[in-house]
Amino acid sequence: MNPCKSFAAFSADSSFMLKVYEDSMKSLQYVRIYARTDREKDTANEKLFNWMKKALLLPGSFIYPFDSLKTIGIIISPDKQFRIITWDVPKSGCAFGYYGFVQSYNTAKKKYDLFVLEDHTADIANPKTAICTPNKWLGMLYYKIIKEKGSKFYTLLAWQGYNKMITCKVIDALTFNTQGIPSFGKAIYSKLPATFKGNPKRVIFEYSAQVAMSLRYDEAKNRIIFDHLGPMEDGLEGQYQYYGPSFQLDALQWINGTWSYVENVEERNPSDKEDPLFNDPKHPTTNQNNKTIYTPH
């Protein structure tokens, strides 16, 4: 069953109110970015968050695109079972606050659930090994959902502004339990290089905030391709504010239900139409649903 069909038609009241809420958020989406003070940003964001929550609780909201909200990332899973809505608030000192929702179809209840994502990044001691819940979430901006055939989890690609020195790209995993509650983080990797210590629940790439890193999904070959990162000069190993892409591409290849590391892969440059590359929020691109992910900092 395609859950979207259950909301193929919704009441005129819902349609009208969704448009009202969207219109209310149009200007707030920019105030939360460009306001002069953190207090002004937080005030605008609180209003935006409350309007978005009210909108997502309306019948039929799952298929409502919110097309005018150009600074909000909205991505839908390939099987149309859920969508993730995320955005950030840039603060003074190059800090970031992250906000979002997971809107998912509950097969057992035959209805849509809404989960608020509460950013507790500062409270998560080891982000690479943590299993996160909606109420204790590792904040980030998601831009791609991958669902490989036969997989019981979804793989997520994301961007995370860490501080003024370091930016991160993230490969995460999303699962739903039998009650339909989502959780983030899962050991889904094999044959990782020594630099990926332990048994990570997510892969986090840390690099200089002054450069861009490519992390993208190659659907034709069932692999995630990314720039190989390394220090810009000898003697700077482990100081990620000095890391950047080399001339090498590596990949995680989908093999027997896990992502397996492959070093130094070859790739032809895809056409613009086919390229879902997301480099940096300062240079927005479009996601799989052709909705721009845009967070100018």
PDB file of C-alpha atoms in Angstrom:
ATOM      1  CA  MET A   1       0.000   0.000   0.000  1.00  0.00           C
ATOM      2  CA  ASN A   2       1.246   3.482  -0.801  1.00  0.00           C
ATOM      3  CA  PRO A   3       0.420   5.507   2.325  1.00  0.00           C
ATOM      4  CA  CYS A   4       0.319   8.705   0.299  1.00  0.00           C
ATOM      5  CA  LYS A   5      -2.895   7.484  -1.324  1.00  0.00           C
ATOM      6  CA  SER A   6      -4.651   7.609   2.027  1.00  0.00           C
ATOM      7  CA  PHE A   7      -4.230  11.381   1.864  1.00  0.00           C
ATOM      8  CA  ALA A   8      -4.738  11.729  -1.869  1.00  0.00           C
ATOM      9  CA  ALA A   9      -7.667  13.985  -1.102  1.00  0.00           C
ATOM     10  CA  PHE A  10      -8.043  15.979   2.073  1.00  0.00           C
ATOM     11  CA  SER A  11     -10.571  18.481   3.297  1.00  0.00           C
ATOM     12  CA  ALA A  12     -10.762  22.023   2.024  1.00  0.00           C
ATOM     13  CA  ASP A  13     -10.231  23.162   5.620  1.00  0.00           C
ATOM     14  CA  SER A  14      -6.904  21.323   5.861  1.00  0.00           C
ATOM     15  CA  SER A  15      -5.772  22.628   2.503  1.00  0.00           C
ATOM     16  CA  PHE A  16      -6.650  26.180   3.484  1.00  0.00           C
ATOM     17  CA  MET A  17      -4.951  25.963   6.881  1.00  0.00           C
ATOM     18  CA  LEU A  18      -1.790  24.416   5.446  1.00  0.00           C
ATOM     19  CA  LYS A  19      -1.510  27.381   3.096  1.00  0.00           C
ATOM     20  CA  VAL A  20      -2.092  29.767   6.011  1.00  0.00           C
ATOM     21  CA  TYR A  21       0.639  28.123   8.072  1.00  0.00           C
ATOM     22  CA  GLU A  22       3.035  28.114   5.120  1.00  0.00           C
ATOM     23  CA  ASP A  23       2.418  31.824   4.522  1.00  0.00           C
ATOM     24  CA  SER A  24       3.085  32.482   8.214  1.00  0.00           C
ATOM     25  CA  MET A  25       6.475  30.784   7.937  1.00  0.00           C
ATOM     26  CA  LYS A  26       7.656  32.492   4.730  1.00  0.00           C
ATOM     27  CA  SER A  27       9.308  35.493   6.321  1.00  0.00           C
ATOM     28  CA  LEU A  28      10.254  33.749   9.567  1.00  0.00           C
ATOM     29  CA  GLN A  29      12.482  31.317   7.655  1.00  0.00           C
ATOM     30  CA  TYR A  30      14.781  34.220   6.744  1.00  0.00           C
ATOM     31  CA  VAL A  31      14.597  36.088  10.054  1.00  0.00           C
ATOM     32  CA  ARG A  32      15.902  32.991  11.852  1.00  0.00           C
ATOM     33  CA  ILE A  33      19.027  33.240   9.630  1.00  0.00           C
ATOM     34  CA  TYR A  34      19.604  36.942   9.072  1.00  0.00           C
ATOM     35  CA  ALA A  35      18.411  38.619  12.278  1.00  0.00           C
ATOM     36  CA  ARG A  36      21.124  40.650  13.985  1.00  0.00           C
ATOM     37  CA  THR A  37      20.943  38.985  17.388  1.00  0.00           C
ATOM     38  CA  ASP A  38      20.564  35.413  18.615  1.00  0.00           C
ATOM     39  CA  ARG A  39      17.512  36.485  20.591  1.00  0.00           C
ATOM     40  CA  GLU A  40      15.754  37.707  17.440  1.00  0.00           C
ATOM     41  CA  LYS A  41      16.690  34.508  15.637  1.00  0.00           C
ATOM     42  CA  ASP A  42      15.387  32.349  18.478  1.00  0.00           C
ATOM     43  CA  THR A  43      12.112  34.277  18.667  1.00  0.00           C
ATOM     44  CA  ALA A  44      11.516  33.882  14.932  1.00  0.00           C
ATOM     45  CA  ASN A  45      12.499  30.226  15.035  1.00  0.00           C
ATOM     46  CA  GLU A  46      10.158  29.462  17.924  1.00  0.00           C
ATOM     47  CA  LYS A  47       7.254  30.842  15.909  1.00  0.00           C
ATOM     48  CA  LEU A  48       8.382  28.965  12.798  1.00  0.00           C
ATOM     49  CA  PHE A  49       8.688  25.719  14.766  1.00  0.00           C
ATOM     50  CA  ASN A  50       5.210  26.073  16.280  1.00  0.00           C
ATOM     51  CA  TRP A  51       3.590  26.867  12.917  1.00  0.00           C
ATOM     52  CA  MET A  52       5.338  23.890  11.317  1.00  0.00           C
ATOM     53  CA  LYS A  53       4.213  21.538  14.068  1.00  0.00           C
ATOM     54  CA  LYS A  54       0.606  22.685  13.758  1.00  0.00           C
ATOM     55  CA  ALA A  55       0.761  22.255   9.987  1.00  0.00           C
ATOM     56  CA  LEU A  56       2.198  18.736  10.179  1.00  0.00           C
ATOM     57  CA  LEU A  57      -0.547  17.623  12.556  1.00  0.00           C
ATOM     58  CA  LEU A  58      -3.242  18.416   9.981  1.00  0.00           C
ATOM     59  CA  PRO A  59      -4.821  15.620   7.896  1.00  0.00           C
ATOM     60  CA  GLY A  60      -3.172  15.431   4.485  1.00  0.00           C
ATOM     61  CA  SER A  61      -0.067  17.334   5.515  1.00  0.00           C
ATOM     62  CA  PHE A  62       2.270  14.506   4.485  1.00  0.00           C
ATOM     63  CA  ILE A  63       1.791  15.292   0.811  1.00  0.00           C
ATOM     64  CA  TYR A  64       1.864  19.048   1.252  1.00  0.00           C
ATOM     65  CA  PRO A  65       5.163  20.291  -0.285  1.00  0.00           C
ATOM     66  CA  PHE A  66       5.717  23.645   1.499  1.00  0.00           C
ATOM     67  CA  ASP A  67       7.272  24.887  -1.731  1.00  0.00           C
ATOM     68  CA  SER A  68       7.818  28.453  -0.552  1.00  0.00           C
ATOM     69  CA  LEU A  69       9.962  27.394   2.411  1.00  0.00           C
ATOM     70  CA  LYS A  70      13.250  27.565   0.535  1.00  0.00           C
ATOM     71  CA  THR A  71      15.464  27.380   3.624  1.00  0.00           C
ATOM     72  CA  ILE A  72      13.880  24.233   5.076  1.00  0.00           C
ATOM     73  CA  GLY A  73      15.131  20.794   4.032  1.00  0.00           C
ATOM     74  CA  ILE A  74      12.301  18.347   3.277  1.00  0.00           C
ATOM     75  CA  ILE A  75      13.138  14.882   1.962  1.00  0.00           C
ATOM     76  CA  ILE A  76      10.880  11.855   1.443  1.00  0.00           C
ATOM     77  CA  SER A  77      11.973   8.226   1.690  1.00  0.00           C
ATOM     78  CA  PRO A  78      12.054   6.289  -1.610  1.00  0.00           C
ATOM     79  CA  ASP A  79       9.204   4.039  -0.415  1.00  0.00           C
ATOM     80  CA  LYS A  80       7.135   7.086   0.664  1.00  0.00           C
ATOM     81  CA  GLN A  81       6.843   5.748   4.234  1.00  0.00           C
ATOM     82  CA  PHE A  82       8.214   8.850   5.930  1.00  0.00           C
ATOM     83  CA  ARG A  83       9.774  12.238   5.424  1.00  0.00           C
ATOM     84  CA  ILE A  84      12.296  14.239   7.408  1.00  0.00           C
ATOM     85  CA  ILE A  85      12.103  17.990   7.805  1.00  0.00           C
ATOM     86  CA  THR A  86      15.190  19.743   9.198  1.00  0.00           C
ATOM     87  CA  TRP A  87      16.655  23.223   9.467  1.00  0.00           C
ATOM     88  CA  ASP A  88      19.240  25.047  11.530  1.00  0.00           C
ATOM     89  CA  VAL A  89      19.647  28.365  13.299  1.00  0.00           C
ATOM     90  CA  PRO A  90      23.152  29.871  12.978  1.00  0.00           C
ATOM     91  CA  LYS A  91      24.232  31.523  16.205  1.00  0.00           C
ATOM     92  CA  SER A  92      26.975  33.947  17.168  1.00  0.00           C
ATOM     93  CA  GLY A  93      30.372  32.288  17.478  1.00  0.00           C
ATOM     94  CA  CYS A  94      29.563  30.017  14.523  1.00  0.00           C
ATOM     95  CA  ALA A  95      27.445  27.666  16.640  1.00  0.00           C
ATOM     96  CA  PHE A  96      24.312  26.008  15.281  1.00  0.00           C
ATOM     97  CA  GLY A  97      21.002  24.895  16.675  1.00  0.00           C
ATOM     98  CA  TYR A  98      19.122  22.166  14.792  1.00  0.00           C
ATOM     99  CA  TYR A  99      15.384  21.567  14.572  1.00  0.00           C
ATOM    100  CA  GLY A 100      13.199  19.086  12.790  1.00  0.00           C
ATOM    101  CA  PHE A 101      10.472  16.490  12.551  1.00  0.00           C
ATOM    102  CA  VAL A 102       9.996  12.953  11.317  1.00  0.00           C
ATOM    103  CA  GLN A 103       6.566  12.401   9.796  1.00  0.00           C
ATOM    104  CA  SER A 104       5.983   8.678   9.236  1.00  0.00           C
ATOM    105  CA  TYR A 105       3.222   6.279   8.289  1.00  0.00           C
ATOM    106  CA  ASN A 106       2.370   3.802  11.053  1.00  0.00           C
ATOM    107  CA  THR A 107       1.279   0.630   9.290  1.00  0.00           C
ATOM    108  CA  ALA A 108      -0.199  -0.968  12.417  1.00  0.00           C
ATOM    109  CA  LYS A 109      -2.258   2.088  13.329  1.00  0.00           C
ATOM    110  CA  LYS A 110      -2.909   3.042   9.700  1.00  0.00           C
ATOM    111  CA  LYS A 111      -2.168   6.680  10.422  1.00  0.00           C
ATOM    112  CA  TYR A 112       0.669   9.179  10.320  1.00  0.00           C
ATOM    113  CA  ASP A 113       2.846   9.794  13.365  1.00  0.00           C
ATOM    114  CA  LEU A 114       4.763  12.992  14.044  1.00  0.00           C
ATOM    115  CA  PHE A 115       8.020  13.012  16.007  1.00  0.00           C
ATOM    116  CA  VAL A 116       9.786  16.164  17.158  1.00  0.00           C
ATOM    117  CA  LEU A 117      13.578  16.060  16.805  1.00  0.00           C
ATOM    118  CA  GLU A 118      15.165  17.621  19.889  1.00  0.00           C
ATOM    119  CA  ASP A 119      18.797  18.609  19.417  1.00  0.00           C
ATOM    120  CA  HIS A 120      20.976  17.294  22.265  1.00  0.00           C
ATOM    121  CA  THR A 121      24.285  17.342  20.414  1.00  0.00           C
ATOM    122  CA  ALA A 122      26.059  18.925  23.398  1.00  0.00           C
ATOM    123  CA  ASP A 123      24.912  16.071  25.666  1.00  0.00           C
ATOM    124  CA  ILE A 124      26.019  13.197  23.416  1.00  0.00           C
ATOM    125  CA  ALA A 125      29.466  12.116  24.601  1.00  0.00           C
ATOM    126  CA  ASN A 126      30.425   9.991  21.601  1.00  0.00           C
ATOM    127  CA  PRO A 127      28.433  10.894  18.468  1.00  0.00           C
ATOM    128  CA  LYS A 128      30.011   8.088  16.419  1.00  0.00           C
ATOM    129  CA  THR A 129      28.660   5.304  18.653  1.00  0.00           C
ATOM    130  CA  ALA A 130      25.456   6.810  20.074  1.00  0.00           C
ATOM    131  CA  ILE A 131      22.002   5.420  19.346  1.00  0.00           C
ATOM    132  CA  CYS A 132      19.781   8.505  19.228  1.00  0.00           C
ATOM    133  CA  THR A 133      16.052   8.910  19.719  1.00  0.00           C
ATOM    134  CA  PRO A 134      13.862  11.813  18.592  1.00  0.00           C
ATOM    135  CA  ASN A 135      14.006  13.347  22.091  1.00  0.00           C
ATOM    136  CA  LYS A 136      17.809  12.991  22.244  1.00  0.00           C
ATOM    137  CA  TRP A 137      18.842  13.705  18.687  1.00  0.00           C
ATOM    138  CA  LEU A 138      22.240  14.450  17.163  1.00  0.00           C
ATOM    139  CA  GLY A 139      21.347  17.585  15.221  1.00  0.00           C
ATOM    140  CA  MET A 140      22.159  17.767  11.497  1.00  0.00           C
ATOM    141  CA  LEU A 141      20.618  18.615   8.136  1.00  0.00           C
ATOM    142  CA  TYR A 142      19.606  15.552   6.123  1.00  0.00           C
ATOM    143  CA  TYR A 143      19.721  15.759   2.343  1.00  0.00           C
ATOM    144  CA  LYS A 144      19.429  12.153   1.102  1.00  0.00           C
ATOM    145  CA  ILE A 145      17.537   9.009   2.144  1.00  0.00           C
ATOM    146  CA  ILE A 146      18.748   5.681   0.742  1.00  0.00           C
ATOM    147  CA  LYS A 147      16.765   2.434   0.896  1.00  0.00           C
ATOM    148  CA  GLU A 148      18.602  -0.524  -0.557  1.00  0.00           C
ATOM    149  CA  LYS A 149      16.582  -3.547  -1.683  1.00  0.00           C
ATOM    150  CA  GLY A 150      15.900  -5.940   1.188  1.00  0.00           C
ATOM    151  CA  SER A 151      17.287  -3.561   3.809  1.00  0.00           C
ATOM    152  CA  LYS A 152      15.415  -3.123   7.088  1.00  0.00           C
ATOM    153  CA  PHE A 153      16.938   0.298   7.681  1.00  0.00           C
ATOM    154  CA  TYR A 154      17.358   3.568   5.830  1.00  0.00           C
ATOM    155  CA  THR A 155      20.733   5.195   5.218  1.00  0.00           C
ATOM    156  CA  LEU A 156      20.877   8.970   5.586  1.00  0.00           C
ATOM    157  CA  LEU A 157      23.374  11.511   4.259  1.00  0.00           C
ATOM    158  CA  ALA A 158      23.673  14.764   6.161  1.00  0.00           C
ATOM    159  CA  TRP A 159      25.584  17.993   6.726  1.00  0.00           C
ATOM    160  CA  GLN A 160      26.505  19.281  10.162  1.00  0.00           C
ATOM    161  CA  GLY A 161      28.029  22.645  10.939  1.00  0.00           C
ATOM    162  CA  TYR A 162      30.209  21.927  13.950  1.00  0.00           C
ATOM    163  CA  ASN A 163      32.041  25.160  14.695  1.00  0.00           C
ATOM    164  CA  LYS A 164      33.858  27.981  12.886  1.00  0.00           C
ATOM    165  CA  MET A 165      36.846  25.700  12.259  1.00  0.00           C
ATOM    166  CA  ILE A 166      35.310  22.303  11.441  1.00  0.00           C
ATOM    167  CA  THR A 167      32.428  21.121   9.254  1.00  0.00           C
ATOM    168  CA  CYS A 168      31.092  17.569   9.123  1.00  0.00           C
ATOM    169  CA  LYS A 169      29.382  15.293   6.653  1.00  0.00           C
ATOM    170  CA  VAL A 170      27.573  12.304   8.155  1.00  0.00           C
ATOM    171  CA  ILE A 171      26.372   8.869   7.065  1.00  0.00           C
ATOM    172  CA  ASP A 172      23.672   7.779   9.509  1.00  0.00           C
ATOM    173  CA  ALA A 173      21.054   5.060   9.749  1.00  0.00           C
ATOM    174  CA  LEU A 174      17.358   5.294  10.608  1.00  0.00           C
ATOM    175  CA  THR A 175      15.196   2.408  11.834  1.00  0.00           C
ATOM    176  CA  PHE A 176      11.634   2.120  13.136  1.00  0.00           C
ATOM    177  CA  ASN A 177      10.671  -0.289  15.912  1.00  0.00           C
ATOM    178  CA  THR A 178       7.473  -2.334  16.017  1.00  0.00           C
ATOM    179  CA  GLN A 179       5.605   0.640  17.522  1.00  0.00           C
ATOM    180  CA  GLY A 180       6.786   2.846  14.660  1.00  0.00           C
ATOM    181  CA  ILE A 181       9.205   4.897  16.781  1.00  0.00           C
ATOM    182  CA  PRO A 182      12.348   5.992  14.913  1.00  0.00           C
ATOM    183  CA  SER A 183      15.927   5.768  16.134  1.00  0.00           C
ATOM    184  CA  PHE A 184      19.163   7.007  14.595  1.00  0.00           C
ATOM    185  CA  GLY A 185      22.429   5.083  14.488  1.00  0.00           C
ATOM    186  CA  LYS A 186      23.182   1.468  13.669  1.00  0.00           C
ATOM    187  CA  ALA A 187      26.251  -0.700  13.033  1.00  0.00           C
ATOM    188  CA  ILE A 188      25.773  -1.163   9.282  1.00  0.00           C
ATOM    189  CA  TYR A 189      29.398  -1.059   8.116  1.00  0.00           C
ATOM    190  CA  SER A 190      32.067  -3.635   7.318  1.00  0.00           C
ATOM    191  CA  LYS A 191      35.739  -3.489   6.337  1.00  0.00           C
ATOM    192  CA  LEU A 192      36.132   0.094   7.487  1.00  0.00           C
ATOM    193  CA  PRO A 193      39.667   1.544   7.491  1.00  0.00           C
ATOM    194  CA  ALA A 194      41.629   1.892  10.724  1.00  0.00           C
ATOM    195  CA  THR A 195      40.762   5.586  10.941  1.00  0.00           C
ATOM    196  CA  PHE A 196      37.141   4.580  11.662  1.00  0.00           C
ATOM    197  CA  LYS A 197      37.839   3.275  15.144  1.00  0.00           C
ATOM    198  CA  GLY A 198      35.667   0.796  17.022  1.00  0.00           C
ATOM    199  CA  ASN A 199      32.252  -0.266  15.796  1.00  0.00           C
ATOM    200  CA  PRO A 200      30.662   3.045  14.724  1.00  0.00           C
ATOM    201  CA  LYS A 201      26.910   3.525  14.564  1.00  0.00           C
ATOM    202  CA  ARG A 202      27.458   6.368  12.096  1.00  0.00           C
ATOM    203  CA  VAL A 203      30.342   7.628   9.984  1.00  0.00           C
ATOM    204  CA  ILE A 204      31.323  11.248  10.618  1.00  0.00           C
ATOM    205  CA  PHE A 205      33.740  13.038   8.297  1.00  0.00           C
ATOM    206  CA  GLU A 206      35.401  16.060   9.910  1.00  0.00           C
ATOM    207  CA  TYR A 207      37.207  18.638   7.785  1.00  0.00           C
ATOM    208  CA  SER A 208      38.101  22.312   7.485  1.00  0.00           C
ATOM    209  CA  ALA A 209      35.144  24.695   7.375  1.00  0.00           C
ATOM    210  CA  GLN A 210      37.005  26.539   4.607  1.00  0.00           C
ATOM    211  CA  VAL A 211      36.680  23.714   2.056  1.00  0.00           C
ATOM    212  CA  ALA A 212      33.913  21.564   0.557  1.00  0.00           C
ATOM    213  CA  MET A 213      33.601  17.784   0.693  1.00  0.00           C
ATOM    214  CA  SER A 214      31.559  15.614  -1.661  1.00  0.00           C
ATOM    215  CA  LEU A 215      29.370  12.874  -0.151  1.00  0.00           C
ATOM    216  CA  ARG A 216      26.812  11.452  -2.553  1.00  0.00           C
ATOM    217  CA  TYR A 217      24.888   8.312  -3.472  1.00  0.00           C
ATOM    218  CA  ASP A 218      25.562   6.516  -6.737  1.00  0.00           C
ATOM    219  CA  GLU A 219      22.256   4.708  -7.252  1.00  0.00           C
ATOM    220  CA  ALA A 220      23.373   2.973 -10.441  1.00  0.00           C
ATOM    221  CA  LYS A 221      26.191   1.171  -8.610  1.00  0.00           C
ATOM    222  CA  ASN A 222      24.638   0.958  -5.115  1.00  0.00           C
ATOM    223  CA  ARG A 223      27.420   2.843  -3.433  1.00  0.00           C
ATOM    224  CA  ILE A 224      28.086   5.998  -1.443  1.00  0.00           C
ATOM    225  CA  ILE A 225      30.983   7.972  -2.895  1.00  0.00           C
ATOM    226  CA  PHE A 226      33.017  10.494  -0.930  1.00  0.00           C
ATOM    227  CA  ASP A 227      36.208  12.497  -1.047  1.00  0.00           C
ATOM    228  CA  HIS A 228      39.165  10.953   0.730  1.00  0.00           C
ATOM    229  CA  LEU A 229      40.123  13.364   3.504  1.00  0.00           C
ATOM    230  CA  GLY A 230      43.570  14.031   4.870  1.00  0.00           C
ATOM    231  CA  PRO A 231      45.670  16.738   6.533  1.00  0.00           C
ATOM    232  CA  MET A 232      46.756  19.557   4.266  1.00  0.00           C
ATOM    233  CA  GLU A 233      50.320  19.333   5.570  1.00  0.00           C
ATOM    234  CA  ASP A 234      52.472  16.677   7.235  1.00  0.00           C
ATOM    235  CA  GLY A 235      52.319  16.658  11.003  1.00  0.00           C
ATOM    236  CA  LEU A 236      48.681  17.748  11.219  1.00  0.00           C
ATOM    237  CA  GLU A 237      47.135  14.287  11.597  1.00  0.00           C
ATOM    238  CA  GLY A 238      44.068  14.364  13.848  1.00  0.00           C
ATOM    239  CA  GLN A 239      43.704  18.153  13.646  1.00  0.00           C
ATOM    240  CA  TYR A 240      40.556  18.134  11.531  1.00  0.00           C
ATOM    241  CA  GLN A 241      40.405  21.896  11.074  1.00  0.00           C
ATOM    242  CA  TYR A 242      43.292  21.328   8.642  1.00  0.00           C
ATOM    243  CA  TYR A 243      41.757  18.387   6.758  1.00  0.00           C
ATOM    244  CA  GLY A 244      40.482  18.577   3.202  1.00  0.00           C
ATOM    245  CA  PRO A 245      39.795  16.421   0.129  1.00  0.00           C
ATOM    246  CA  SER A 246      42.659  14.758  -1.690  1.00  0.00           C
ATOM    247  CA  PHE A 247      42.543  13.726  -5.352  1.00  0.00           C
ATOM    248  CA  GLN A 248      41.143  10.333  -4.342  1.00  0.00           C
ATOM    249  CA  LEU A 249      37.557   9.106  -4.132  1.00  0.00           C
ATOM    250  CA  ASP A 250      36.551   6.312  -1.757  1.00  0.00           C
ATOM    251  CA  ALA A 251      33.220   4.536  -1.411  1.00  0.00           C
ATOM    252  CA  LEU A 252      30.965   2.421   0.728  1.00  0.00           C
ATOM    253  CA  GLN A 253      29.621  -0.382  -1.451  1.00  0.00           C
ATOM    254  CA  TRP A 254      26.349  -2.129  -0.609  1.00  0.00           C
ATOM    255  CA  ILE A 255      27.305  -5.819  -0.226  1.00  0.00           C
ATOM    256  CA  ASN A 256      25.273  -8.527   1.547  1.00  0.00           C
ATOM    257  CA  GLY A 257      23.280  -6.135   3.691  1.00  0.00           C
ATOM    258  CA  THR A 258      26.098  -3.855   4.857  1.00  0.00           C
ATOM    259  CA  TRP A 259      28.152  -0.930   3.605  1.00  0.00           C
ATOM    260  CA  SER A 260      31.660  -2.135   2.814  1.00  0.00           C
ATOM    261  CA  TYR A 261      34.578   0.280   2.441  1.00  0.00           C
ATOM    262  CA  VAL A 262      36.297   0.443  -0.952  1.00  0.00           C
ATOM    263  CA  GLU A 263      39.388   2.581  -1.415  1.00  0.00           C
ATOM    264  CA  ASN A 264      40.272   4.661  -4.464  1.00  0.00           C
ATOM    265  CA  VAL A 265      37.285   4.173  -6.769  1.00  0.00           C
ATOM    266  CA  GLU A 266      36.860   5.580 -10.253  1.00  0.00           C
ATOM    267  CA  GLU A 267      33.848   7.602 -11.269  1.00  0.00           C
ATOM    268  CA  ARG A 268      32.746   9.474 -14.325  1.00  0.00           C
ATOM    269  CA  ASN A 269      31.284  12.873 -13.574  1.00  0.00           C
ATOM    270  CA  PRO A 270      27.484  12.620 -13.724  1.00  0.00           C
ATOM    271  CA  SER A 271      25.424  15.115 -15.661  1.00  0.00           C
ATOM    272  CA  ASP A 272      23.920  18.023 -13.753  1.00  0.00           C
ATOM    273  CA  LYS A 273      20.475  16.477 -14.091  1.00  0.00           C
ATOM    274  CA  GLU A 274      21.598  13.265 -12.405  1.00  0.00           C
ATOM    275  CA  ASP A 275      23.930  14.747  -9.821  1.00  0.00           C
ATOM    276  CA  PRO A 276      22.412  15.021  -6.303  1.00  0.00           C
ATOM    277  CA  LEU A 277      25.713  16.347  -4.944  1.00  0.00           C
ATOM    278  CA  PHE A 278      25.427  18.417  -1.801  1.00  0.00           C
ATOM    279  CA  ASN A 279      28.690  20.198  -1.023  1.00  0.00           C
ATOM    280  CA  ASP A 280      28.007  23.027   1.356  1.00  0.00           C
ATOM    281  CA  PRO A 281      24.976  24.991   2.552  1.00  0.00           C
ATOM    282  CA  LYS A 282      26.729  28.136   1.347  1.00  0.00           C
ATOM    283  CA  HIS A 283      26.297  26.779  -2.192  1.00  0.00           C
ATOM    284  CA  PRO A 284      22.797  25.260  -2.266  1.00  0.00           C
ATOM    285  CA  THR A 285      21.905  22.375  -4.544  1.00  0.00           C
ATOM    286  CA  THR A 286      18.689  20.440  -4.978  1.00  0.00           C
ATOM    287  CA  ASN A 287      17.877  17.170  -3.261  1.00  0.00           C
ATOM    288  CA  GLN A 288      16.222  14.062  -4.648  1.00  0.00           C
ATOM    289  CA  ASN A 289      12.820  15.779  -4.684  1.00  0.00           C
ATOM    290  CA  ASN A 290      14.133  18.908  -6.430  1.00  0.00           C
ATOM    291  CA  LYS A 291      13.530  21.010  -3.333  1.00  0.00           C
ATOM    292  CA  THR A 292      16.464  23.252  -2.551  1.00  0.00           C
ATOM    293  CA  ILE A 293      18.345  22.736   0.675  1.00  0.00           C
ATOM    294  CA  TYR A 294      19.581  26.191   1.542  1.00  0.00           C
ATOM    295  CA  THR A 295      21.187  27.444   4.734  1.00  0.00           C
ATOM    296  CA  PRO A 296      23.408  30.451   4.018  1.00  0.00           C
ATOM    297  CA  HIS A 297      25.839  31.039   6.879  1.00  0.00           C
TER     298      HIS A 297
END
